[in-house]
Coordinates of C-alpha atoms in Angstrom, one line a residue:
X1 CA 46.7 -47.3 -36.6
X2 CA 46.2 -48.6 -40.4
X3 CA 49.8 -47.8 -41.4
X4 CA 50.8 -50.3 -38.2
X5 CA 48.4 -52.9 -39.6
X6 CA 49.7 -53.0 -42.5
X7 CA 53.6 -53.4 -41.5
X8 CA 52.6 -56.0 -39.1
X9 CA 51.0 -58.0 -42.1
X10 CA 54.1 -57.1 -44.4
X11 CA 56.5 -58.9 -41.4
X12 CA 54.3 -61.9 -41.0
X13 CA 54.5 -62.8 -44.9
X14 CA 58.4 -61.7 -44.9
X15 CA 58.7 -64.4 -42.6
X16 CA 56.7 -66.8 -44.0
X17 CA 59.0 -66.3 -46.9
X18 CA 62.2 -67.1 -45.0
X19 CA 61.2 -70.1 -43.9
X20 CA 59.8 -71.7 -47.1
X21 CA 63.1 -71.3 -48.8
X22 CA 64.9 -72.6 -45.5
X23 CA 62.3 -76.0 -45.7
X24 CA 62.9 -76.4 -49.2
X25 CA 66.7 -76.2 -48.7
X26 CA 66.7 -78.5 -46.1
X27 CA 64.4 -81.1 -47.9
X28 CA 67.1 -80.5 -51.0
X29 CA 70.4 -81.0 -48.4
X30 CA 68.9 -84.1 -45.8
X31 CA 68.0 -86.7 -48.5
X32 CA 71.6 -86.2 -49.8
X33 CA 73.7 -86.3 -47.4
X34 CA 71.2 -89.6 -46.6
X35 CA 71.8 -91.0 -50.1
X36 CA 76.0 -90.3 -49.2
X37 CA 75.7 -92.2 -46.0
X38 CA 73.7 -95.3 -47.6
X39 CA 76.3 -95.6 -49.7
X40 CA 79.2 -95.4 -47.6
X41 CA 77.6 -98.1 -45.7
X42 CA 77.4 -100.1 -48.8
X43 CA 80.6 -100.1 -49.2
X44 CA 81.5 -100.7 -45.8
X45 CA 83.7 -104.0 -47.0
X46 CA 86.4 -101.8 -48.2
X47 CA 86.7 -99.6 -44.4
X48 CA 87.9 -100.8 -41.6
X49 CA 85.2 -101.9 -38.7
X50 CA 86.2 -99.2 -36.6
X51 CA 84.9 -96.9 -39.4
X52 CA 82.2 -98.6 -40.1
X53 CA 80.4 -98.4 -36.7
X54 CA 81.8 -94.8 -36.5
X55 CA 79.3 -94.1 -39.7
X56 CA 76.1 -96.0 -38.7
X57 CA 76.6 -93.9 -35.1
X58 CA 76.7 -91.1 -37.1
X59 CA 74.1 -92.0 -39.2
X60 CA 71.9 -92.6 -36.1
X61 CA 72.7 -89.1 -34.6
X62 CA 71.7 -87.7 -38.1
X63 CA 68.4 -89.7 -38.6
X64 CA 67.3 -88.3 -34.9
X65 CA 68.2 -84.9 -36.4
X66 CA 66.0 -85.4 -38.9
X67 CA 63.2 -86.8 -37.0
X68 CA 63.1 -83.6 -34.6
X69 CA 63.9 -81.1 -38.2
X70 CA 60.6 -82.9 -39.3
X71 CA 58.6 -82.2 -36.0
X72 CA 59.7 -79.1 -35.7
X73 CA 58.3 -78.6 -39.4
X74 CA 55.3 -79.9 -38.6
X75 CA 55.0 -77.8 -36.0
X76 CA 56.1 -74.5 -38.1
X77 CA 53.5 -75.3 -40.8
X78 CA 50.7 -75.2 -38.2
X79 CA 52.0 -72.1 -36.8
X80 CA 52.3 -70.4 -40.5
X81 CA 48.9 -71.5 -40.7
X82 CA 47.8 -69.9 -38.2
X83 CA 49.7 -66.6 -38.8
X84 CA 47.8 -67.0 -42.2
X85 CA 44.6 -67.3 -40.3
X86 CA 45.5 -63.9 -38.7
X87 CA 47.0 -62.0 -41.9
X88 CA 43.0 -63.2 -43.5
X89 CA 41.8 -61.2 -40.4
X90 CA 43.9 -58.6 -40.3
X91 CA 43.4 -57.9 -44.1
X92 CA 39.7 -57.6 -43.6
X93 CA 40.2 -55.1 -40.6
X94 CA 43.2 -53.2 -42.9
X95 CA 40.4 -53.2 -45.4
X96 CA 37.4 -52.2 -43.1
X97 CA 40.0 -49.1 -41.4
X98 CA 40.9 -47.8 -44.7
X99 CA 37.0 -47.7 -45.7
X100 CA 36.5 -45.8 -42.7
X101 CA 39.2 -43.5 -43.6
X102 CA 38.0 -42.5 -46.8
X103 CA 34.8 -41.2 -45.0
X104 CA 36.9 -39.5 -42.7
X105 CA 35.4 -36.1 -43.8
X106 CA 31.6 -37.6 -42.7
X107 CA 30.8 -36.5 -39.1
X108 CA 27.6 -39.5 -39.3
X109 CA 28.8 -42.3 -41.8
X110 CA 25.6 -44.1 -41.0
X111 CA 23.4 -41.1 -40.7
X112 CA 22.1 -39.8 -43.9
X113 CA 23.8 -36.2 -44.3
X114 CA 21.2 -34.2 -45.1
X115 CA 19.2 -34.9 -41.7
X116 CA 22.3 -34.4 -39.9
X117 CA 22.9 -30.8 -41.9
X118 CA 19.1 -30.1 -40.5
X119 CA 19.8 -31.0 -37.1
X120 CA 23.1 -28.8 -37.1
X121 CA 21.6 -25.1 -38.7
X122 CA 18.6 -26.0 -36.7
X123 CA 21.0 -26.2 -33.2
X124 CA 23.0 -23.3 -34.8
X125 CA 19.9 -20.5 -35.2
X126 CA 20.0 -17.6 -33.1
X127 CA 23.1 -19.1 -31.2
X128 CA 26.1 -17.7 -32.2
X129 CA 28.0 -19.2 -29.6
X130 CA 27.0 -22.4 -30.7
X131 CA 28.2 -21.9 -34.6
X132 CA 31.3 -20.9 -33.2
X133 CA 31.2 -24.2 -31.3
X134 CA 30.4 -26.8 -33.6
X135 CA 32.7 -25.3 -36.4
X136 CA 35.9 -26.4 -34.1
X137 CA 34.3 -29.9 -35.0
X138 CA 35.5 -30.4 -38.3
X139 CA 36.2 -29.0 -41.6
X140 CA 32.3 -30.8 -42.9
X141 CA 30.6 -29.0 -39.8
X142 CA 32.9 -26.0 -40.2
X143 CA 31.1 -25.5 -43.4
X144 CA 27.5 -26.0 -42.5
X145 CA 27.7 -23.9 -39.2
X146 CA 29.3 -21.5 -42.0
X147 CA 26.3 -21.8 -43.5
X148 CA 24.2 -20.9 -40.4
X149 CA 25.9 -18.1 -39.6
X150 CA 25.5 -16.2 -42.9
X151 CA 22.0 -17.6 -43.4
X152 CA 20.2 -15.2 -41.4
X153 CA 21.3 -11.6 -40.7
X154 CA 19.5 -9.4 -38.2
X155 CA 20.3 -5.7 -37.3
X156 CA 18.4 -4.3 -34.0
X157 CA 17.4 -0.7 -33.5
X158 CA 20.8 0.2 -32.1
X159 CA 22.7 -1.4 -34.6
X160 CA 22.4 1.6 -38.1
X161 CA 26.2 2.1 -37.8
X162 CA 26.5 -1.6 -38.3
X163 CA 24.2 -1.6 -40.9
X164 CA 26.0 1.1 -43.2
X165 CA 29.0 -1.0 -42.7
X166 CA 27.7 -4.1 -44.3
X167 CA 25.8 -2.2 -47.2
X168 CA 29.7 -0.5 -47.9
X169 CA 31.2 -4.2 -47.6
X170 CA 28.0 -5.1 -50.0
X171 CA 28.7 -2.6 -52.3
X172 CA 32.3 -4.4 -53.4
X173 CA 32.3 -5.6 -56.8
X174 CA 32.7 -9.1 -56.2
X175 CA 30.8 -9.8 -53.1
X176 CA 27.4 -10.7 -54.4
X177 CA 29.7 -14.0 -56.2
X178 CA 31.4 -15.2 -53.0
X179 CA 29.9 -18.3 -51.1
X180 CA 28.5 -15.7 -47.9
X181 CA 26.1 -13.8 -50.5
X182 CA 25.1 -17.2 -51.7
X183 CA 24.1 -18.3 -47.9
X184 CA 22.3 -15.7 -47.0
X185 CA 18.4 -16.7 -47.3
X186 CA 16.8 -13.9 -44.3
X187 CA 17.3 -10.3 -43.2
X188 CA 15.7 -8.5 -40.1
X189 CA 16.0 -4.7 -39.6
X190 CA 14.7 -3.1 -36.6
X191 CA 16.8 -0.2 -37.7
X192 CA 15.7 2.6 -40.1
X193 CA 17.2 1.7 -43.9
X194 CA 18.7 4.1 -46.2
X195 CA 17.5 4.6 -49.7
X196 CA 20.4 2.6 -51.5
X197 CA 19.1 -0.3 -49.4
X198 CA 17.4 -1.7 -52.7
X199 CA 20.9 -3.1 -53.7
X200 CA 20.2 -5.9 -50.7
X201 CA 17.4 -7.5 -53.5
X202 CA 20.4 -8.7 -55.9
X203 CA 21.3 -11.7 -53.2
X204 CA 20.7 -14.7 -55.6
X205 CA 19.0 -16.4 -52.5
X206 CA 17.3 -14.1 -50.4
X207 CA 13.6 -15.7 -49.4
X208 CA 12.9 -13.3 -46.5
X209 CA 12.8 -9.8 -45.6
X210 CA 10.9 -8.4 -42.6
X211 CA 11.6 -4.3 -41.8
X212 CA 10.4 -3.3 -37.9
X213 CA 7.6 -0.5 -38.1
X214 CA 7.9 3.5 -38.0
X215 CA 9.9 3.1 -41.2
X216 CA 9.8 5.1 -44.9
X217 CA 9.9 2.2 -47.1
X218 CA 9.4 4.7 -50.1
X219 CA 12.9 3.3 -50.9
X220 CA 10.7 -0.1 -52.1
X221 CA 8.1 1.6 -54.5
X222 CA 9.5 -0.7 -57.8
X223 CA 12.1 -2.2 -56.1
X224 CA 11.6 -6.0 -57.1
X225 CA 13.1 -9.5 -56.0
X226 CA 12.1 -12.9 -57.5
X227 CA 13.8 -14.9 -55.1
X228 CA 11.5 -13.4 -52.2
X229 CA 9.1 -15.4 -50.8
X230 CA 8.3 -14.3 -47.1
X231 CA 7.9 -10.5 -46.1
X232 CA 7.1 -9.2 -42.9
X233 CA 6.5 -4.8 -43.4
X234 CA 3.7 -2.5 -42.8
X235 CA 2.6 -1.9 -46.3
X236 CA 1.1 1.4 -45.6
X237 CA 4.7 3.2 -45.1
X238 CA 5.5 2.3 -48.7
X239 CA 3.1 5.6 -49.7
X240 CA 2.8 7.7 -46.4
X241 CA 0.6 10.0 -48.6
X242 CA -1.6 7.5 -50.0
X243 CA -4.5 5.6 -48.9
X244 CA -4.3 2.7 -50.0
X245 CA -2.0 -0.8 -49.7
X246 CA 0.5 -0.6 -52.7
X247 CA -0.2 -4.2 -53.5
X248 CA 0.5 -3.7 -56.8
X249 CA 4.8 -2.8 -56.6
X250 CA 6.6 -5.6 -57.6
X251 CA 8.3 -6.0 -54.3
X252 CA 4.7 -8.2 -53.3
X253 CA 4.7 -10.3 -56.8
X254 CA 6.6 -13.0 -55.4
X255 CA 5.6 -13.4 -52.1
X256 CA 3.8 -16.4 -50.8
X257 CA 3.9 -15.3 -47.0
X258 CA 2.9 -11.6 -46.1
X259 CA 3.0 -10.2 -42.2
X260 CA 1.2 -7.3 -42.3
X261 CA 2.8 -4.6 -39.4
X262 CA 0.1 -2.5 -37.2
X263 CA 0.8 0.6 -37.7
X264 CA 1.5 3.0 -34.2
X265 CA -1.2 3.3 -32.5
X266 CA -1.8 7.1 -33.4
X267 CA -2.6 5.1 -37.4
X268 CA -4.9 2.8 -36.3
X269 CA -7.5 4.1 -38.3
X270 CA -5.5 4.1 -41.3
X271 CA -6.3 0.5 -42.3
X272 CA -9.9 1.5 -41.9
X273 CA -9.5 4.0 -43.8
X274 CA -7.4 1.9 -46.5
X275 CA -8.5 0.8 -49.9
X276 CA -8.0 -3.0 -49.5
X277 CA -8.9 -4.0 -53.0
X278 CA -5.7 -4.8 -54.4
X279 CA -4.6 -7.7 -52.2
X280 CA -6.5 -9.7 -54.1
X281 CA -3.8 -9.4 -57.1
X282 CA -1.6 -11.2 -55.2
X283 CA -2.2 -14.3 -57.0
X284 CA 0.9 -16.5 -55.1
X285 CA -0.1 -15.5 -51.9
X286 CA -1.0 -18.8 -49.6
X287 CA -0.5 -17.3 -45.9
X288 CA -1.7 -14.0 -44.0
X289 CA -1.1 -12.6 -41.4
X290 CA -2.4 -9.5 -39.3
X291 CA -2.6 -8.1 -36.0
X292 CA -5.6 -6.4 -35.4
X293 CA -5.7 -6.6 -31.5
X294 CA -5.6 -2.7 -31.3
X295 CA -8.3 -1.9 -34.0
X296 CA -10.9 -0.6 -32.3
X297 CA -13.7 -1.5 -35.2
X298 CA -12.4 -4.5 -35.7
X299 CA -15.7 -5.4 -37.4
X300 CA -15.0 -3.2 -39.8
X301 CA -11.8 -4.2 -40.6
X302 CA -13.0 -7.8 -41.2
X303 CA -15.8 -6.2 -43.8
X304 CA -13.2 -4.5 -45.3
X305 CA -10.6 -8.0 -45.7
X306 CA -12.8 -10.3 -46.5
X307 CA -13.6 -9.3 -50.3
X308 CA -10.0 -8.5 -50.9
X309 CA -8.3 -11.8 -49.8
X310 CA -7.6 -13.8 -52.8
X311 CA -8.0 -17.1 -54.0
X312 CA -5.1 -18.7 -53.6
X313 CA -4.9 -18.1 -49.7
X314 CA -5.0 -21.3 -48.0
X315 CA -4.2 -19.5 -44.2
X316 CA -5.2 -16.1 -42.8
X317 CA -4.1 -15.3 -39.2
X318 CA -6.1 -12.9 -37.6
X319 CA -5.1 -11.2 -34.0
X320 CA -7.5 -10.1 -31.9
X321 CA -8.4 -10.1 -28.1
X322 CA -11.3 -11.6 -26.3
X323 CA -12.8 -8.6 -25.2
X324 CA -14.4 -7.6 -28.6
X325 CA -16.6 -11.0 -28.4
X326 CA -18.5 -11.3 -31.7
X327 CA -15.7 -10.7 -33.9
X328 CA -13.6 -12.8 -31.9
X329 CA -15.9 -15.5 -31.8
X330 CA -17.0 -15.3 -35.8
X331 CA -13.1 -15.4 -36.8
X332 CA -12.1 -18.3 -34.3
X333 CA -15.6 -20.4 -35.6
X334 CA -14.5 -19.8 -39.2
X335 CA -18.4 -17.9 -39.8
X336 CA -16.2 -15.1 -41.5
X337 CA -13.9 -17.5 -43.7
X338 CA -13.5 -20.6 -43.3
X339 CA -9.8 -19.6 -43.9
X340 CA -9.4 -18.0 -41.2
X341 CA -8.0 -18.7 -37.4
X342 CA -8.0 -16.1 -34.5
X343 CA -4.7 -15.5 -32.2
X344 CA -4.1 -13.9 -29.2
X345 CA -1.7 -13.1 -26.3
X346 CA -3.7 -14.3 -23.6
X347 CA -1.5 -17.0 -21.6
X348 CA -4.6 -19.6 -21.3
X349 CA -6.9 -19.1 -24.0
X350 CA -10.0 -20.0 -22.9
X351 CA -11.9 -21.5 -25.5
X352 CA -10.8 -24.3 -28.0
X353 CA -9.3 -23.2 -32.1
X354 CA -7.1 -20.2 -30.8
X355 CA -4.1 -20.1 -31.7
X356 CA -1.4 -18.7 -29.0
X357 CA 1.0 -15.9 -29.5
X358 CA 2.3 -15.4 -26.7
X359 CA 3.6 -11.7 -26.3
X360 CA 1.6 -10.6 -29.2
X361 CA 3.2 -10.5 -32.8
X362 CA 6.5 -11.8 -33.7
X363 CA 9.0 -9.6 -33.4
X364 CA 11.7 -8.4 -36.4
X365 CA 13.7 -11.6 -35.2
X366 CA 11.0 -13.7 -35.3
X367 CA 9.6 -12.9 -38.8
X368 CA 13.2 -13.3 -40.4
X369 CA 13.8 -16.7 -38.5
X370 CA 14.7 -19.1 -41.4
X371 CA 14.1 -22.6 -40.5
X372 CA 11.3 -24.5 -38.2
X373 CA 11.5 -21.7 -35.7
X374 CA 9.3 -18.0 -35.4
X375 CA 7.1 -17.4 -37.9
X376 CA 7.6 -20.8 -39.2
X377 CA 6.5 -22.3 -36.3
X378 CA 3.2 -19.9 -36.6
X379 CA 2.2 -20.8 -39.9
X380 CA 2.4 -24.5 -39.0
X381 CA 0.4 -24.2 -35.9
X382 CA -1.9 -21.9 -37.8
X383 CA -2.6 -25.0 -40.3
X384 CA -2.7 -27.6 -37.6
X385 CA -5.4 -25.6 -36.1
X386 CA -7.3 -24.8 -39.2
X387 CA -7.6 -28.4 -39.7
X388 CA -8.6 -29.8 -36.8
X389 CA -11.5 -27.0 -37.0
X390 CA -12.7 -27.4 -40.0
X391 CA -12.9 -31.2 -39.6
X392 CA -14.7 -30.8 -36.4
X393 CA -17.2 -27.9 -38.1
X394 CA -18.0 -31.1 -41.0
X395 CA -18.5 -33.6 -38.7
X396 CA -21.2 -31.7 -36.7
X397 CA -23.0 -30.2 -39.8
X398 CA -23.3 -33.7 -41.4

């Protein structure tokens, strides 16, 4: 389309050319063949008569020659004006066309790119058929639905064989420097990990990790990663043999956002059992949660938390069902900590400042959701709620 603008502008001055030097030739020619005639006529004593009014006929044929050479001059120089009216206009489009060319590469010239990179990861999560979708598009959304599709990697309970075969593909030297090792920011495993799954901490961007219950995670006593921000694992399965939460291994150090697993059912009464006290040397730790629907003394269990939830908490999601009435009602009032919000599965809640979970806890897929989505989406309802209590709870003790 540009490359026939352009030639269609190149012909119109081409012409333009042509006739100039035609005019200017023909302005040079007609006043001297003029000049030749006036003269003959001059010296029109010296020819015979015959001659003479052959010449002033002749004359007369060539002035009316002139006259319609001069309109029809007038008339071109309006119409080269008008063809320079349309090369002005078609330089501007030419100009506007190329523009838009150079930003050939931008799905939304007008729409700022970063907005329109959120919209696209946030279309492309948990849908692989819609990454392989939008990266026919173009090369630009090629790249970000690259980007989604590395971003977040889950493997289900049936899926260890696929599992070894990433840590093997992993393992190659040069992997942990290409652009996928980059991209990916979340991991799920519902399957059980082998002991040499420590190596999955090097990713330079990794920000969460959440590991399905019934696991050894013995594998993560001093395993460490400073990029990790979000961990979803039931703490107690780090030291099977120990009662207590190994708070203190440097896998927590990082973390701002902890999901606490239950246990099976059968080690319930191992976080009552628990030494709790360390929690509260996790000094970056803003959000909590914990599903204690299934504790039976859930009273207890509250006792136990509340000394050992540190400072810098700012959220603390407790689960709990309706049936066990005081505790439920102490947590969702905020009589307990004024931190803390009650959730539950129940489809209608029936009192105000619960939050819903419907289902009960996230699952693996959930917790490892990177993006407005899953446990995300938790945490933000969770502080939506929080607010709107405590506000209420100032208002009516004023």
């Amino acid at each position: 389309m540009i490359a026939s603008k352009i030639f269609q502008h190149k012909t119109v001055r081409a012409r333009e050319s042509q006739f100039n030097t035609l005019k200017m030739d023909s302005l040079e020619v007609f006043p001297n063949i003029l000049a030749g005639i006036q003269t003959s006529l001059n010296n029109s004593s010296t020819i015979p008569h015959h001659s003479t009014k052959a010449l002033e006929d002749a004359a007369d044929s060539l002035r009316s020659e002139i006259d319609k050479m001069e309109k029809w001059i007038d008339s071109t120089r309006h119409f080269l004006q008008s063809l320079e009216d349309h090369n002005k206009i078609l330089q501007k489009s030419c100009q506007t066309m190329t523009l838009a060319a150079s930003h050939s590469l931008r799905p939304f010239p007008p729409f700022p790119l970063d907005i329109a990179q959120q919209i696209i990861h946030l279309s492309c999560t948990n849908d692989r058929k819609t990454i392989l979708s939008v990266s026919l598009v173009s090369k630009q959304l090629h790249e970000w639905a690259d980007d989604s599709l590395w971003s977040r990697i889950i493997f289900r309970p049936n899926q260890r064989h696929k599992l070894e075969t990433f840590l093997d593909f992993f393992s190659k030297p040069d992997f942990l420097s290409s652009p996928q090792a980059k991209r990916i920011q979340s991991m799920g495993f519902g399957c059980s990990l082998p002991p040499n799954s420590t190596i999955l901490f090097s990713l330079p961007n990794l920000k969460t990790f959440s590991i399905g219950r019934g696991q050894s995670l013995i594998w993560l006593r001093g395993a460490s990663c400073p990029s990790l921000r979000q961990l979803s694992c039931s703490p107690l399965d780090i030291s099977p043999s120990l009662s207590s939460f190994e708070f203190r291994q440097p896998i927590f150090q990082s973390i701002t956002h902890l999901n606490m697993v239950m246990p099976f059912t059968m080690q319930h009464s191992r976080w009552l059992d628990a030494d709790w006290s360390d929690l509260r040397n996790l000094s970056r730790l803003t959000h909590l949660n914990l599903d204690a629907s299934s504790v039976r003394d859930d009273a207890r269990l509250l006792a136990l938390l509340k000394p050992a939830l540190p400072d810098s908490l700012k959220l603390v999601v407790v689960g709990l069902t309706e049936k066990l009435q005081q505790s439920f009602h102490d947590v969702r009032t905020g009589l307990i900590d004024r931190r803390m919000v009650v959730s539950t599965n129940s489809k209608e809640p029936s009192m105000p400042w619960v939050l819903l979970i419907p289902g009960g806890n996230l699952s693996v897929d959930g917790w490892a959701t990177v993006g407005f989505r899953g446990a995300n989406i938790l945490w933000a309802k969770g502080e939506a709620l929080l607010k709107e209590r405590n506000a209420t709870l100032n208002r009516n003790f004023r």
